[in-house]
Coordinates of C-alpha atoms in Angstrom, one line a residue:
G1 CA 144.0 184.4 115.6
S2 CA 144.8 184.9 112.0
A3 CA 147.8 185.9 110.0
L4 CA 148.7 186.9 106.4
F5 CA 149.1 183.9 104.0
R6 CA 151.3 184.3 101.1
A7 CA 153.2 181.1 101.2
Q8 CA 153.9 178.4 98.6
I9 CA 151.8 175.3 99.7
S10 CA 153.3 171.8 99.6
I11 CA 151.2 168.6 100.7
A12 CA 152.6 165.4 101.8
P13 CA 149.7 162.8 101.4
G14 CA 151.5 159.7 101.9
S15 CA 151.1 156.8 99.5
A16 CA 147.5 155.8 99.7
R17 CA 145.6 156.6 96.4
E18 CA 142.5 158.0 98.3
D19 CA 144.8 160.6 100.1
I20 CA 146.6 161.6 96.9
D21 CA 143.3 162.3 95.2
A22 CA 142.2 164.4 98.1
A23 CA 145.6 166.4 98.1
E24 CA 145.2 166.9 94.4
D25 CA 141.6 168.3 94.9
F26 CA 143.0 170.6 97.7
A27 CA 145.9 171.7 95.6
G28 CA 143.6 172.4 92.7
A29 CA 141.3 174.5 94.8
M30 CA 144.4 176.5 96.2
R31 CA 145.7 177.1 92.7
E32 CA 142.2 178.7 91.6
R33 CA 142.6 181.1 94.5
G34 CA 145.9 182.2 93.1
F35 CA 148.4 180.2 95.4
Q36 CA 151.2 177.9 94.4
A37 CA 150.4 174.5 95.5
A38 CA 152.1 171.1 94.8
L39 CA 152.2 167.5 96.1
H40 CA 155.6 167.4 97.1
A41 CA 157.9 168.7 100.1
T42 CA 159.7 171.9 99.3
P43 CA 162.7 173.6 101.3
R44 CA 160.5 176.6 101.9
G45 CA 156.9 177.2 102.1
W46 CA 153.9 176.1 104.0
H47 CA 153.5 172.4 104.6
V48 CA 150.3 170.2 104.9
T49 CA 151.0 166.9 106.4
M50 CA 148.5 164.1 106.5
L51 CA 148.8 161.5 109.1
R52 CA 146.9 158.3 110.1
N53 CA 145.8 158.0 113.6
G54 CA 147.9 155.3 115.4
S55 CA 151.1 156.1 113.7
E56 CA 154.0 157.4 115.6
A57 CA 154.0 160.8 113.8
A58 CA 150.4 161.2 114.6
R59 CA 150.9 160.2 118.3
R60 CA 153.6 163.0 118.4
A61 CA 151.4 165.6 116.7
L62 CA 148.5 165.0 119.0
A63 CA 150.6 165.0 122.1
Q64 CA 152.3 168.2 121.0
H65 CA 149.0 170.1 120.9
N66 CA 147.4 168.1 123.9
L67 CA 144.7 166.7 121.7
R68 CA 143.0 163.3 121.5
F69 CA 141.4 161.1 118.8
D70 CA 138.3 159.7 120.3
T71 CA 136.4 156.6 119.1
A72 CA 133.4 158.8 117.8
M73 CA 135.8 160.5 115.4
R74 CA 137.0 157.1 113.9
D75 CA 135.0 156.8 110.6
E76 CA 135.0 160.4 109.3
G77 CA 136.5 162.7 111.9
Y78 CA 139.9 164.3 111.9
V79 CA 142.2 166.6 114.0
L80 CA 143.4 169.6 112.3
V81 CA 146.1 172.0 113.6
T82 CA 147.2 175.1 111.6
D83 CA 149.9 177.6 112.3
T84 CA 152.1 179.9 110.3
L85 CA 154.4 176.9 109.3
G86 CA 151.8 174.6 108.0
A87 CA 148.8 172.4 108.8
T88 CA 148.7 168.8 110.3
I89 CA 145.6 166.6 109.7
V90 CA 145.2 163.3 111.7
S91 CA 142.6 160.8 110.6
E92 CA 141.6 157.2 111.1
T93 CA 140.4 156.9 107.4
A94 CA 140.7 158.5 104.0
A95 CA 137.3 160.1 104.4
G96 CA 138.4 161.8 107.6
A97 CA 141.7 163.0 105.9
F98 CA 139.5 164.4 102.9
Y99 CA 137.1 166.1 105.2
G100 CA 140.0 167.7 107.0
L101 CA 141.3 169.2 103.8
Q102 CA 137.8 170.6 103.2
T103 CA 137.8 172.4 106.4
L104 CA 141.4 173.7 105.7
K105 CA 140.1 175.2 102.4
Q106 CA 137.7 177.3 104.6
L107 CA 140.5 178.4 107.1
I108 CA 142.5 180.2 104.3
V109 CA 140.3 183.1 103.7
G110 CA 140.6 185.4 100.5
A111 CA 142.9 184.8 97.6
G112 CA 146.3 185.9 96.4
N113 CA 148.3 188.4 98.4
G114 CA 145.3 189.7 100.5
A115 CA 144.6 186.1 102.1
R116 CA 144.7 185.4 105.7
L117 CA 145.2 182.1 107.6
H118 CA 143.1 181.2 110.6
R119 CA 145.4 179.5 113.3
V120 CA 143.2 176.8 115.0
A121 CA 143.3 173.4 116.6
I122 CA 140.1 171.4 115.6
R123 CA 138.5 168.1 116.5
D124 CA 135.7 167.4 114.3
W125 CA 133.3 164.5 113.3
P126 CA 129.8 164.3 112.0
A127 CA 126.6 164.2 114.0
M128 CA 124.9 162.1 111.3
R129 CA 126.3 159.2 109.4
W130 CA 124.6 159.8 106.0
R131 CA 124.5 163.5 104.9
G132 CA 122.8 163.7 101.5
A133 CA 121.1 165.9 98.9
Q134 CA 118.8 164.8 96.2
D135 CA 118.5 166.0 92.6
D136 CA 115.1 165.5 90.7
L137 CA 116.0 164.2 87.3
S138 CA 112.5 163.8 86.1
R139 CA 110.7 167.0 86.2
G140 CA 113.3 169.6 85.4
P141 CA 116.4 169.8 83.1
V142 CA 118.4 166.5 83.0
P143 CA 122.0 167.4 83.8
T144 CA 124.9 166.5 81.7
L145 CA 127.4 164.1 83.2
E146 CA 129.8 166.9 83.6
Y147 CA 127.5 168.9 85.5
Q148 CA 126.7 165.9 87.7
K149 CA 130.5 165.8 88.6
R150 CA 130.4 169.4 89.5
Q151 CA 127.5 168.5 91.9
V152 CA 129.6 165.8 93.5
R153 CA 132.5 168.0 94.0
L154 CA 130.8 170.8 95.5
L155 CA 128.7 168.8 97.8
A156 CA 131.7 166.8 99.0
S157 CA 133.4 170.1 99.7
Y158 CA 130.8 170.6 102.5
K159 CA 131.0 166.9 103.8
V160 CA 127.9 165.5 102.1
N161 CA 128.4 161.9 101.5
T162 CA 125.3 160.8 99.4
L163 CA 123.7 162.1 96.4
T164 CA 120.3 160.5 95.5
L165 CA 119.3 160.6 91.8
Y166 CA 115.4 160.8 91.5
F167 CA 114.1 158.9 88.6
E168 CA 110.6 158.4 87.3
H169 CA 111.3 157.7 83.6
T170 CA 114.8 159.2 83.0
L171 CA 117.0 156.1 83.7
Q172 CA 117.5 154.0 80.6
F173 CA 116.6 150.5 80.8
A174 CA 117.6 147.7 78.2
S175 CA 114.5 145.7 79.3
Q176 CA 112.1 148.7 78.8
P177 CA 113.6 150.9 76.0
V178 CA 110.7 153.0 75.3
I179 CA 110.2 154.8 78.8
A180 CA 113.2 156.9 78.7
P181 CA 113.1 160.0 76.4
P182 CA 116.2 159.9 73.9
G183 CA 118.6 162.6 74.9
G184 CA 117.1 163.1 78.2
A185 CA 118.0 160.3 80.4
M186 CA 121.0 158.7 82.2
S187 CA 122.5 155.8 80.5
R188 CA 124.5 152.8 82.0
A189 CA 127.7 154.3 80.9
D190 CA 126.7 157.6 82.5
V191 CA 125.9 156.0 85.8
E192 CA 129.1 153.9 85.9
E193 CA 131.3 156.9 85.4
L194 CA 129.5 159.1 87.8
V195 CA 129.7 156.4 90.5
A196 CA 133.4 155.9 90.0
Y197 CA 133.9 159.7 90.0
A198 CA 131.9 160.2 93.2
R199 CA 133.9 157.3 95.0
R200 CA 136.9 159.5 94.8
Y201 CA 135.0 162.1 96.8
H202 CA 133.6 159.8 99.4
V203 CA 130.0 160.3 98.0
T204 CA 127.7 157.3 97.5
I205 CA 125.3 157.7 94.6
I206 CA 121.9 156.4 95.7
P207 CA 119.4 155.5 93.0
Q208 CA 115.6 156.5 93.6
Q209 CA 113.4 154.8 91.1
Q210 CA 109.7 155.2 91.7
T211 CA 108.0 151.9 92.2
F212 CA 104.3 152.7 93.2
G213 CA 103.3 156.4 92.4
H214 CA 104.7 159.1 90.2
L215 CA 104.8 156.7 87.3
H216 CA 102.8 158.5 84.8
H217 CA 105.4 158.8 82.1
A218 CA 105.5 155.0 81.9
L219 CA 101.8 154.5 82.4
K220 CA 100.8 157.0 79.7
L221 CA 102.4 154.6 77.1
E222 CA 99.9 152.1 75.8
L223 CA 102.4 149.2 76.4
Y224 CA 101.9 149.8 80.1
A225 CA 98.3 150.9 80.3
D226 CA 97.2 147.6 81.8
L227 CA 99.5 148.1 84.9
A228 CA 97.9 151.4 86.0
E229 CA 95.3 151.9 88.8
T230 CA 93.4 154.5 86.5
P231 CA 93.7 154.7 82.9
H232 CA 97.1 156.3 81.9
G233 CA 97.4 157.5 85.5
H234 CA 100.2 157.9 87.9
V235 CA 100.0 154.8 90.1
L236 CA 100.6 151.0 89.6
A237 CA 97.6 148.8 90.5
P238 CA 98.6 146.3 93.3
G239 CA 97.5 142.8 92.4
Q240 CA 97.4 143.6 88.7
A241 CA 99.0 140.9 86.6
G242 CA 102.6 142.2 85.4
T243 CA 103.1 145.0 87.9
L244 CA 105.7 143.0 90.0
A245 CA 107.3 141.6 86.9
F246 CA 107.7 145.1 85.5
T247 CA 109.3 146.2 88.9
R248 CA 111.7 143.2 89.1
G249 CA 113.0 143.9 85.6
I250 CA 114.0 147.3 86.0
F251 CA 115.4 146.8 89.5
A252 CA 117.6 144.0 88.2
E253 CA 119.2 146.5 86.0
I254 CA 119.4 149.2 88.8
D255 CA 121.4 146.6 90.9
S256 CA 123.7 146.0 88.3
M257 CA 124.4 149.8 87.7
F258 CA 124.6 151.1 91.2
P259 CA 126.9 149.5 93.7
S260 CA 125.3 151.7 96.5
P261 CA 124.4 149.9 99.6
F262 CA 121.1 151.8 99.5
V263 CA 118.3 151.8 96.9
H264 CA 115.4 154.2 97.3
L265 CA 111.9 152.8 96.4
G266 CA 110.0 156.0 96.2
A267 CA 106.4 154.9 96.9
D268 CA 105.0 158.3 98.0
E269 CA 101.9 160.2 97.0
T270 CA 99.9 157.3 95.7
F271 CA 96.9 159.5 95.5
E272 CA 94.9 157.4 93.0
L273 CA 95.0 154.2 94.9
G274 CA 91.7 153.0 95.4
A275 CA 90.2 155.0 92.7
G276 CA 90.5 152.4 90.0
R277 CA 91.3 148.7 89.9
T278 CA 91.9 148.4 93.6
K279 CA 88.6 150.1 94.6
P280 CA 87.0 146.8 95.8
A281 CA 90.2 145.9 97.7
V282 CA 90.4 149.1 99.3
A283 CA 86.7 149.1 100.2
D284 CA 87.1 145.6 101.7
S285 CA 90.4 146.0 103.6
G286 CA 91.3 149.6 103.8
L287 CA 93.7 151.9 101.9
G288 CA 96.5 151.5 104.5
R289 CA 96.6 147.8 104.2
V290 CA 96.3 147.7 100.4
Y291 CA 99.4 150.2 100.4
I292 CA 101.5 148.5 103.0
N293 CA 100.9 145.0 101.6
Y294 CA 102.0 146.1 98.1
L295 CA 105.0 147.9 99.4
R296 CA 106.0 144.7 101.2
D297 CA 105.5 142.9 97.9
I298 CA 107.6 145.2 96.1
V299 CA 110.6 144.7 98.6
N300 CA 110.2 141.0 98.4
T301 CA 110.5 141.2 94.7
V302 CA 113.4 143.4 94.3
R303 CA 115.4 142.4 97.4
Q304 CA 119.2 141.6 96.9
P305 CA 121.9 140.7 99.5
N306 CA 123.6 143.5 101.1
K307 CA 121.2 146.2 100.0
R308 CA 119.1 148.4 102.2
Y309 CA 115.7 149.8 100.8
L310 CA 114.5 153.3 101.6
F311 CA 110.9 154.5 100.9
W312 CA 109.1 157.7 101.7
G313 CA 107.0 157.4 104.8
D314 CA 104.1 159.8 104.0
I315 CA 101.5 157.1 103.2
A316 CA 102.5 154.3 105.7
M317 CA 102.7 156.8 108.6
N318 CA 98.8 157.3 108.4
S319 CA 98.5 153.5 109.2
P320 CA 100.8 153.2 112.3
E321 CA 98.9 149.9 113.5
L322 CA 100.0 148.3 110.1
V323 CA 103.7 149.5 109.9
N324 CA 104.8 146.3 111.8
R325 CA 103.9 144.4 108.7
L326 CA 106.7 146.0 106.9
P327 CA 110.2 144.2 106.8
K328 CA 112.3 145.6 109.7
D329 CA 115.2 146.2 107.6
L330 CA 113.5 148.9 105.6
I331 CA 114.5 152.6 106.2
A332 CA 111.6 155.0 106.4
V333 CA 112.2 158.5 105.1
G334 CA 110.1 161.0 106.7
W335 CA 109.5 164.1 104.5
D336 CA 108.1 167.7 105.3
Y337 CA 109.1 170.7 103.3
W338 CA 107.3 173.5 105.2
S339 CA 107.3 173.0 109.0
R340 CA 109.7 174.4 111.6
S341 CA 109.0 172.0 114.4
N342 CA 106.9 169.1 115.6
F343 CA 108.7 166.6 113.2
D344 CA 108.4 163.4 115.4
R345 CA 105.0 162.4 113.8
Y346 CA 106.8 161.6 110.7
L347 CA 109.4 159.2 112.4
K348 CA 107.5 157.8 115.5
P349 CA 105.5 155.1 113.7
F350 CA 108.6 153.7 112.2
R351 CA 110.8 154.0 115.2
D352 CA 108.2 152.3 117.3
A353 CA 108.2 149.5 114.9
G354 CA 112.0 149.1 115.2
M355 CA 112.9 150.6 111.7
E356 CA 115.8 152.9 111.0
T357 CA 114.7 156.6 109.9
W358 CA 116.1 159.1 107.9
V359 CA 114.7 162.8 107.5
A360 CA 113.9 164.8 104.3
P361 CA 113.6 168.5 104.6
G362 CA 113.5 170.6 101.3
V363 CA 115.2 173.7 99.7
S364 CA 112.0 175.1 98.7
N365 CA 113.0 175.6 95.0
W366 CA 110.1 174.0 93.2
N367 CA 107.3 176.0 91.3
G368 CA 109.3 179.1 91.8
V369 CA 111.7 181.6 90.1
Y370 CA 114.0 181.6 93.1
P371 CA 114.0 179.1 96.1
N372 CA 112.3 180.8 99.3
S373 CA 114.9 180.4 102.0
N374 CA 112.4 181.9 104.6
T375 CA 110.6 178.6 104.2
A376 CA 113.8 176.2 103.6
L377 CA 116.3 177.4 106.2
P378 CA 114.0 176.8 109.2
N379 CA 112.6 173.7 107.8
I380 CA 116.0 172.3 107.4
Q381 CA 117.2 173.5 110.8
G382 CA 114.2 172.0 112.6
F383 CA 113.9 168.6 110.8
V384 CA 117.5 167.6 111.0
R385 CA 117.6 168.9 114.7
D386 CA 114.5 166.8 115.6
G387 CA 115.8 163.9 113.4
Q388 CA 119.0 163.8 115.5
R389 CA 117.1 163.8 118.7
A390 CA 114.8 161.0 117.5
G391 CA 117.8 158.9 116.3
A392 CA 117.6 159.3 112.6
T393 CA 120.8 158.3 111.0
G394 CA 120.5 160.1 107.7
V395 CA 119.4 163.2 105.9
I396 CA 118.2 163.7 102.3
N397 CA 118.0 167.4 101.6
T398 CA 115.7 167.6 98.6
T399 CA 115.4 169.7 95.5
W400 CA 112.3 169.2 93.3
D401 CA 111.7 170.6 89.7
D402 CA 108.0 170.6 89.5
W403 CA 106.9 172.9 86.7
G404 CA 110.2 172.3 85.0
D405 CA 111.8 175.8 85.3
A406 CA 113.9 175.1 88.4
I407 CA 117.7 175.8 88.0
F408 CA 119.9 173.6 90.2
E409 CA 122.6 176.5 90.4
Q410 CA 120.0 178.5 92.5
V411 CA 119.8 175.8 95.4
W412 CA 123.3 175.8 96.8
Y413 CA 122.3 178.2 99.6
G414 CA 119.8 175.5 101.1
L415 CA 122.0 172.6 100.2
V416 CA 125.1 173.9 102.0
F417 CA 122.9 174.8 105.0
G418 CA 121.7 171.2 104.9
A419 CA 125.2 170.0 104.9
A420 CA 126.1 172.1 108.0
A421 CA 123.0 171.0 109.9
S422 CA 123.6 167.3 109.2
W423 CA 127.3 167.5 110.3
Q424 CA 126.8 169.7 113.3
A425 CA 125.3 168.2 116.5
G426 CA 122.0 169.8 117.7
E427 CA 120.5 172.8 116.0
S428 CA 122.5 174.6 113.4
S429 CA 122.4 178.4 113.6
I430 CA 120.8 180.2 110.7
P431 CA 122.4 183.7 111.6
N432 CA 125.8 182.0 111.6
F433 CA 125.2 180.3 108.3
Q434 CA 123.9 183.5 106.6
S435 CA 127.0 185.5 107.8
A436 CA 129.4 182.7 106.5
Y437 CA 127.9 181.5 103.3
G438 CA 129.2 184.0 100.8
L439 CA 132.8 184.0 102.1
T440 CA 132.9 180.2 102.3
F441 CA 131.1 179.2 99.1
H442 CA 132.0 182.2 96.8
G443 CA 135.1 183.7 98.4
D444 CA 133.2 187.0 98.9
T445 CA 135.0 189.1 101.4
L446 CA 132.8 192.0 101.1
G447 CA 129.7 190.4 102.4
A448 CA 127.6 191.2 99.2
I449 CA 126.4 187.7 98.5
D450 CA 125.0 187.3 102.1
A451 CA 123.4 190.7 101.6
A452 CA 121.9 189.8 98.3
Q453 CA 120.5 186.4 99.7
K454 CA 118.8 188.3 102.5
H455 CA 117.3 190.8 100.1
L456 CA 115.8 188.0 98.1
M457 CA 114.4 186.5 101.3
A458 CA 112.8 190.0 102.1
A459 CA 111.2 189.9 98.6
H460 CA 109.8 186.5 99.2
A461 CA 108.5 187.7 102.6
A462 CA 106.8 190.8 101.1
L463 CA 105.0 188.8 98.4
Q464 CA 103.9 186.3 101.3
R465 CA 102.4 189.2 103.3
S466 CA 100.2 190.1 100.3
G467 CA 98.5 186.7 100.5
A468 CA 99.5 186.0 96.8
G469 CA 102.1 183.5 97.9
D470 CA 105.9 183.6 97.2
A471 CA 107.8 184.3 94.0
G472 CA 106.2 181.4 92.2
S473 CA 106.1 180.5 88.6
Y474 CA 102.4 180.7 88.8
L475 CA 102.6 184.6 89.6
F476 CA 105.5 185.0 86.9
F477 CA 103.4 183.7 84.1
L478 CA 100.0 184.8 85.2
D479 CA 98.2 187.3 82.9
P480 CA 97.4 190.3 85.1
W481 CA 94.3 191.1 82.9
S482 CA 92.6 187.7 83.6
D483 CA 90.1 187.5 86.2
E484 CA 92.8 185.6 88.5
G485 CA 95.3 188.2 87.7
V486 CA 93.0 191.1 88.8
I487 CA 92.5 189.4 92.1
E488 CA 96.3 188.9 92.6
T489 CA 97.0 192.6 91.6
L490 CA 94.7 193.8 94.3
R491 CA 96.5 191.7 96.7
L492 CA 99.9 192.6 95.6
R493 CA 99.3 196.5 95.2
P494 CA 100.4 197.5 98.6
H495 CA 103.5 195.3 98.6
I496 CA 104.8 195.6 94.9
A497 CA 107.2 198.5 95.5
Q498 CA 108.9 196.7 98.5
V499 CA 109.3 193.5 96.5
R500 CA 111.0 195.3 93.7
V501 CA 113.2 197.4 96.0
H502 CA 114.6 194.1 97.6
A503 CA 115.0 192.4 94.2
E504 CA 116.9 195.5 92.7
S505 CA 118.9 195.8 96.0
A506 CA 119.8 192.2 95.5
L507 CA 121.1 193.1 92.0
V508 CA 123.3 196.0 93.5
E509 CA 124.9 193.7 95.9
I510 CA 125.5 191.0 93.2
A511 CA 127.2 193.7 91.0
R512 CA 129.4 194.5 94.0
A513 CA 130.2 191.0 94.6
R514 CA 131.4 190.8 90.9
T515 CA 134.1 193.4 91.4
Q516 CA 136.1 190.8 93.3
R517 CA 138.8 189.2 91.2
H518 CA 138.7 185.5 92.8
L519 CA 134.9 185.4 93.2
R520 CA 134.1 181.5 93.1
E521 CA 131.2 179.6 91.7
T522 CA 130.1 182.4 89.4
S523 CA 127.5 180.4 87.7
A524 CA 125.5 180.3 90.9
V525 CA 125.9 184.1 91.1
D526 CA 124.6 184.2 87.5
A527 CA 121.6 182.1 88.6
M528 CA 121.0 184.3 91.7
E529 CA 121.0 187.5 89.4
L530 CA 118.4 185.6 87.1
G531 CA 116.2 185.0 90.2
A532 CA 116.4 188.5 91.3
R533 CA 115.6 189.9 87.8
R534 CA 112.6 187.5 87.5
I535 CA 111.3 188.6 90.9
D536 CA 111.7 192.5 89.7
W537 CA 110.0 191.6 86.5
L538 CA 107.2 189.8 88.3
G539 CA 106.6 193.0 90.4
M540 CA 106.8 195.3 87.4
K541 CA 104.3 193.3 85.4
F542 CA 101.6 193.8 88.2
Q543 CA 102.4 197.4 88.5

């Protein structure tokens, strides 16, 4: 059941620094909603008690509610009980206590005098050990350090525990100072501050530095031209003098900056391999063997004690008979951003070779004016579900900024669903998420944000029915009087009115959501409104 909630909140976190940090985070969130909240016991009010499993107080609390604390809950799980007098959280670790407080935030619905408390008894723990998101720092806007802290806070609120930063040329290296653009890259000081900040929220920052393909921004420079497979191309040439020394130098700096137990080597989409310097080797040995041998060389070159190395599995999976040549302690990350099922093919070659696997769905935000959740939600749902069945231990839910106009504030819908799917066992429900997102993320008690998201999905669907694709940057910028534009106009004509009605209906719902005094994360609402206006303008242009 639920009850009106108007009490002053007091939190008793104990003496552990991590628990105090978690309690301060919770109190701050409650104060933003209009409640009084403090880290001390008060004679009156609503008390939050944080207990460690195994203590006498925890044993009494569990026995009182006939609850148990299982082995599966040990690392990150918790017990949470709420009633009109207060809340009790029992955890084995600081991470479990932190996640219990994040759930407690969701159980106090609304703000100020209109808030209600859900009375519950919860036993909760994650289905997957590593639950992550990725931000592309190389193709779109490079975020400020303060914005990255916001990313950490919000992701941690939904129990995400890794954030992968994707680098091609936007991490500053003292040994290679000309690659990173001035003012458009992370410095060592930025990294160290972000890593320390994320630790307070139980988030591990994972560096992903491309080591094979996707290196055009370095290879276009004349200093590195001799390392390229093709002139000023995208791919390093295996066997070329200097390539491994280049990689060794930058990874020595990465290891000194990032204490993460994981390092992502990238190594995807090496499309130019065999088209230039390695053409004879590929003709002699085959593309798969040249690729896998060089990936093995990279690992042996950068390997450090107590580090695990991830790589994208899209190239190696096509040579399953050669995967056994790779070190068994590598972690293969299968990626697919469009499918809804049949994901096992991305994992089986590596699982059969005895390697750990992670899965990487995507939020479908690239090359578009607003993410296409018709594609993203089923893709995330299916890949995480199948990954769990196949024994994958981690998720990297990806955002990509191809074409440069992607806005991170637009991707929270997909990232929060990915957080839910990787925490929950089995198949996470899309309808349940769609009816909970606006209230949970924005504090929207009217259902307007959920309705607006559905209208934006319907606008995408109408564009796709036309055969012209979704609300992409291509359509947005295309001249309708060009030859291509005329073709797209003819395709779009029967559907444009419907596209615009849904985009404008989303704007109506967004305006309705904004009437609420305690609406949260309003910058994401601004970004949603921008997306709706761009979709509407796209349709208007072709009309």
